[in-house]
Amino acid sequence: MVRDGDHTMPTQRAAYAFEKTRRPGRLVLRWLDGSMPGVTVDVTGAVVTVGRSSLADVRVSDRSISSVHFELQPTATGAILRDLGSTNGVWFHDRRVQTLHLEAGDQFKAGDCRFVLAAVATVEVDALATSRFGQLTGGSLGMRELYTQIDALARTPLDILLLGETGTGKERTARTIHAASKRRGPLVVLDCGALSPTLAEGTIFGFRKGAFTGADRDQPGVFEAANGGTLFIDEVGELALELQVKLLRALDNREITRLGEPGIQRKVDVRIIAATHRDLRQAVAQGSFREDLYYRLARAVLRTPPLRDRGEDVVDLAETFLSDVCREFGLEAYLGEAAMQAVRAHEWPGNVRELRNVIEQAAHIKRRGEITAADLRIGEGRAQPSNKVEDLIASNASYHEIHAEVDKLLLPRVLEAHDHNLSQVSKRVGMSRDKLRARLKELGLYSRD
């Protein structure tokens, strides 16, 4: 799918104030055994990947470790550990885990290697002192740091790779970069997830009349349409391997050849912004994405933060969406305190897109007066937890995956019934306090509060 029409002129560059601030971003990881016992690495980053491949931020020379095995995302008290689809898994207290919040001093195992998260610390970063930048809204540190990075990169010639979950605003980020750049041509959107396999090459590179059945006229592709401007390649990780080779050649030479015009190269002046919700380094390790294309796209990398990490931005965005829909349709609704608490409490797996849908639906149904938590209908339309267990069983999920889902249902209820007294809860479920605490941490249910 291709979208065109943004012939935006470069905007006047506003003078923004910068501020120095600190955020979690430094980890000390130590090997306890395996092929590198005693080795310690001190690494910084918003997300740090560990694996055997040169694509990983921290490289481990051990055959039991997958190419990109796991990642660590620093937090105020430790790090979120995520298995990235490894073969031999990530283990905590003899249980295989997918996601786990570690604290400094916690040990875990990946493949045959045991690690300890030895220390965590903050790093100093620059952040713009604004809650709006181009088409982006949000005053959280993660967003203001993103604004700083956009401000630094927009007017450079570098191609950019945007990484982020679905619904985090990658297209808006691309449009903001384009508007702040020096480029006077249009921004053209190529959605690789919606490309027809039979028409993909012609869509991207164009075709000559008669090149195939139905080609009744000459047709430029998206590269030519974006000449002088920006080509935003959305969901680039979905692009077929055979087209990845041709895309790489076009990026290297800034030349394209239309279908039906062999030997004729057309020069294009295009800046590329590619985006994906997939882990491209993992895709490279699995052979579904070319390593050379990854490095070509990732000349500069930006991450759009998920809504769950953006603090009070979620309420500000909810009120903005409500104000917009009320103004457009003549509604007179407002968010009550209970609704705002519900907005804060929800994880928003669909991110900003899900939040907008929830708010707009509630506004149209309520029309005027206070929108309550019940009016938001958060989570409706998703499978109920009990059905999820049944779905896991039907899909031949592992014992550990099914058991984890059951514990996610059971343990919060038992904790609530015993006022979060771990001694009483451990007796109720027949588990030692240490094992119970480890299980709660593994499932993201543990809190010191």
mmCIF file of N, CA and C in Angstrom, residues 149-161 177 180-183 228-231 251 254 268-274 296-300:
data_model
loop_
_atom_site.group_PDB
_atom_site.id
_atom_site.type_symbol
_atom_site.label_atom_id
_atom_site.label_comp_id
_atom_site.label_asym_id
_atom_site.label_seq_id
_atom_site.Cartn_x
_atom_site.Cartn_y
_atom_site.Cartn_z
ATOM 1 N N GLN A 149 16.850 13.625 19.710
ATOM 2 C CA GLN A 149 17.470 12.820 18.659
ATOM 3 C C GLN A 149 16.952 13.216 17.279
ATOM 4 N N ILE A 150 15.644 13.468 17.177
ATOM 5 C CA ILE A 150 15.080 13.909 15.899
ATOM 6 C C ILE A 150 15.679 15.251 15.492
ATOM 7 N N ASP A 151 15.774 16.163 16.453
ATOM 8 C CA ASP A 151 16.311 17.498 16.178
ATOM 9 C C ASP A 151 17.741 17.409 15.659
ATOM 10 N N ALA A 152 18.510 16.448 16.192
ATOM 11 C CA ALA A 152 19.898 16.297 15.777
ATOM 12 C C ALA A 152 20.019 15.640 14.406
ATOM 13 N N LEU A 153 19.109 14.724 14.071
ATOM 14 C CA LEU A 153 19.250 13.923 12.858
ATOM 15 C C LEU A 153 18.457 14.438 11.657
ATOM 16 N N ALA A 154 17.396 15.210 11.893
ATOM 17 C CA ALA A 154 16.462 15.544 10.815
ATOM 18 C C ALA A 154 17.140 16.217 9.631
ATOM 19 N N ARG A 155 18.081 17.106 9.873
ATOM 20 C CA ARG A 155 18.683 17.886 8.798
ATOM 21 C C ARG A 155 19.974 17.262 8.263
ATOM 22 N N THR A 156 20.261 16.036 8.682
ATOM 23 C CA THR A 156 21.411 15.307 8.134
ATOM 24 C C THR A 156 20.944 14.472 6.942
ATOM 25 N N PRO A 157 21.884 13.933 6.140
ATOM 26 C CA PRO A 157 21.486 13.087 5.006
ATOM 27 C C PRO A 157 21.281 11.623 5.390
ATOM 28 N N LEU A 158 21.447 11.271 6.661
ATOM 29 C CA LEU A 158 21.411 9.874 7.076
ATOM 30 C C LEU A 158 20.024 9.252 6.912
ATOM 31 N N ASP A 159 20.005 8.022 6.406
ATOM 32 C CA ASP A 159 18.784 7.221 6.473
ATOM 33 C C ASP A 159 18.573 6.814 7.926
ATOM 34 N N ILE A 160 17.306 6.553 8.292
ATOM 35 C CA ILE A 160 16.969 6.302 9.701
ATOM 36 C C ILE A 160 16.108 5.058 9.807
ATOM 37 N N LEU A 161 16.382 4.248 10.810
ATOM 38 C CA LEU A 161 15.560 3.082 11.132
ATOM 39 C C LEU A 161 14.797 3.375 12.423
ATOM 40 N N ILE A 177 10.195 14.017 11.306
ATOM 41 C CA ILE A 177 11.571 14.093 10.781
ATOM 42 C C ILE A 177 11.584 14.765 9.411
ATOM 43 N N ALA A 180 11.018 18.512 9.524
ATOM 44 C CA ALA A 180 12.136 19.255 10.119
ATOM 45 C C ALA A 180 13.403 19.177 9.274
ATOM 46 N N SER A 181 13.353 18.428 8.163
ATOM 47 C CA SER A 181 14.540 18.239 7.330
ATOM 48 C C SER A 181 14.665 19.369 6.301
ATOM 49 N N LYS A 182 15.728 19.276 5.511
ATOM 50 C CA LYS A 182 15.934 20.248 4.441
ATOM 51 C C LYS A 182 15.234 19.845 3.153
ATOM 52 N N ARG A 183 14.615 18.708 3.137
ATOM 53 C CA ARG A 183 14.096 18.149 1.890
ATOM 54 C C ARG A 183 12.767 18.813 1.499
ATOM 55 N N GLY A 228 13.384 13.811 -4.327
ATOM 56 C CA GLY A 228 13.556 15.113 -3.687
ATOM 57 C C GLY A 228 13.023 15.159 -2.273
ATOM 58 N N GLY A 229 12.379 14.073 -1.839
ATOM 59 C CA GLY A 229 11.775 14.055 -0.511
ATOM 60 C C GLY A 229 12.190 12.842 0.295
ATOM 61 N N THR A 230 11.203 12.232 0.952
ATOM 62 C CA THR A 230 11.457 11.133 1.879
ATOM 63 C C THR A 230 10.566 9.953 1.532
ATOM 64 N N LEU A 231 11.142 8.763 1.517
ATOM 65 C CA LEU A 231 10.370 7.530 1.364
ATOM 66 C C LEU A 231 10.307 6.841 2.712
ATOM 67 N N LEU A 251 19.290 1.400 -2.595
ATOM 68 C CA LEU A 251 19.788 2.264 -1.526
ATOM 69 C C LEU A 251 21.269 2.576 -1.710
ATOM 70 N N ARG A 254 21.323 4.648 -5.203
ATOM 71 C CA ARG A 254 20.290 5.665 -5.418
ATOM 72 C C ARG A 254 19.879 5.675 -6.888
ATOM 73 N N VAL A 268 17.624 8.690 -8.419
ATOM 74 C CA VAL A 268 16.626 9.240 -7.504
ATOM 75 C C VAL A 268 17.331 9.892 -6.315
ATOM 76 N N ASP A 269 16.775 10.981 -5.863
ATOM 77 C CA ASP A 269 17.286 11.694 -4.686
ATOM 78 C C ASP A 269 16.258 11.504 -3.574
ATOM 79 N N VAL A 270 16.474 10.495 -2.758
ATOM 80 C CA VAL A 270 15.479 10.089 -1.758
ATOM 81 C C VAL A 270 16.158 9.819 -0.422
ATOM 82 N N ARG A 271 15.563 10.318 0.624
ATOM 83 C CA ARG A 271 15.993 9.953 1.979
ATOM 84 C C ARG A 271 15.061 8.839 2.477
ATOM 85 N N ILE A 272 15.638 7.784 3.067
ATOM 86 C CA ILE A 272 14.860 6.638 3.526
ATOM 87 C C ILE A 272 14.667 6.701 5.035
ATOM 88 N N ILE A 273 13.416 6.541 5.448
ATOM 89 C CA ILE A 273 13.103 6.273 6.854
ATOM 90 C C ILE A 273 12.347 4.953 6.866
ATOM 91 N N ALA A 274 12.936 3.932 7.444
ATOM 92 C CA ALA A 274 12.300 2.620 7.525
ATOM 93 C C ALA A 274 11.824 2.387 8.946
ATOM 94 N N ARG A 296 22.555 -1.305 6.279
ATOM 95 C CA ARG A 296 22.348 -0.162 5.376
ATOM 96 C C ARG A 296 21.236 0.740 5.882
ATOM 97 N N LEU A 297 20.198 0.152 6.445
ATOM 98 C CA LEU A 297 19.075 0.940 6.955
ATOM 99 C C LEU A 297 19.397 1.588 8.301
ATOM 100 N N ALA A 298 20.186 0.891 9.121
ATOM 101 C CA ALA A 298 20.409 1.323 10.503
ATOM 102 C C ALA A 298 21.596 2.271 10.629
ATOM 103 N N ARG A 299 21.717 3.200 9.705
ATOM 104 C CA ARG A 299 22.784 4.205 9.816
ATOM 105 C C ARG A 299 22.516 5.112 11.014
ATOM 106 N N ALA A 300 21.253 5.304 11.320
ATOM 107 C CA ALA A 300 20.839 5.959 12.562
ATOM 108 C C ALA A 300 19.584 5.224 13.032
#
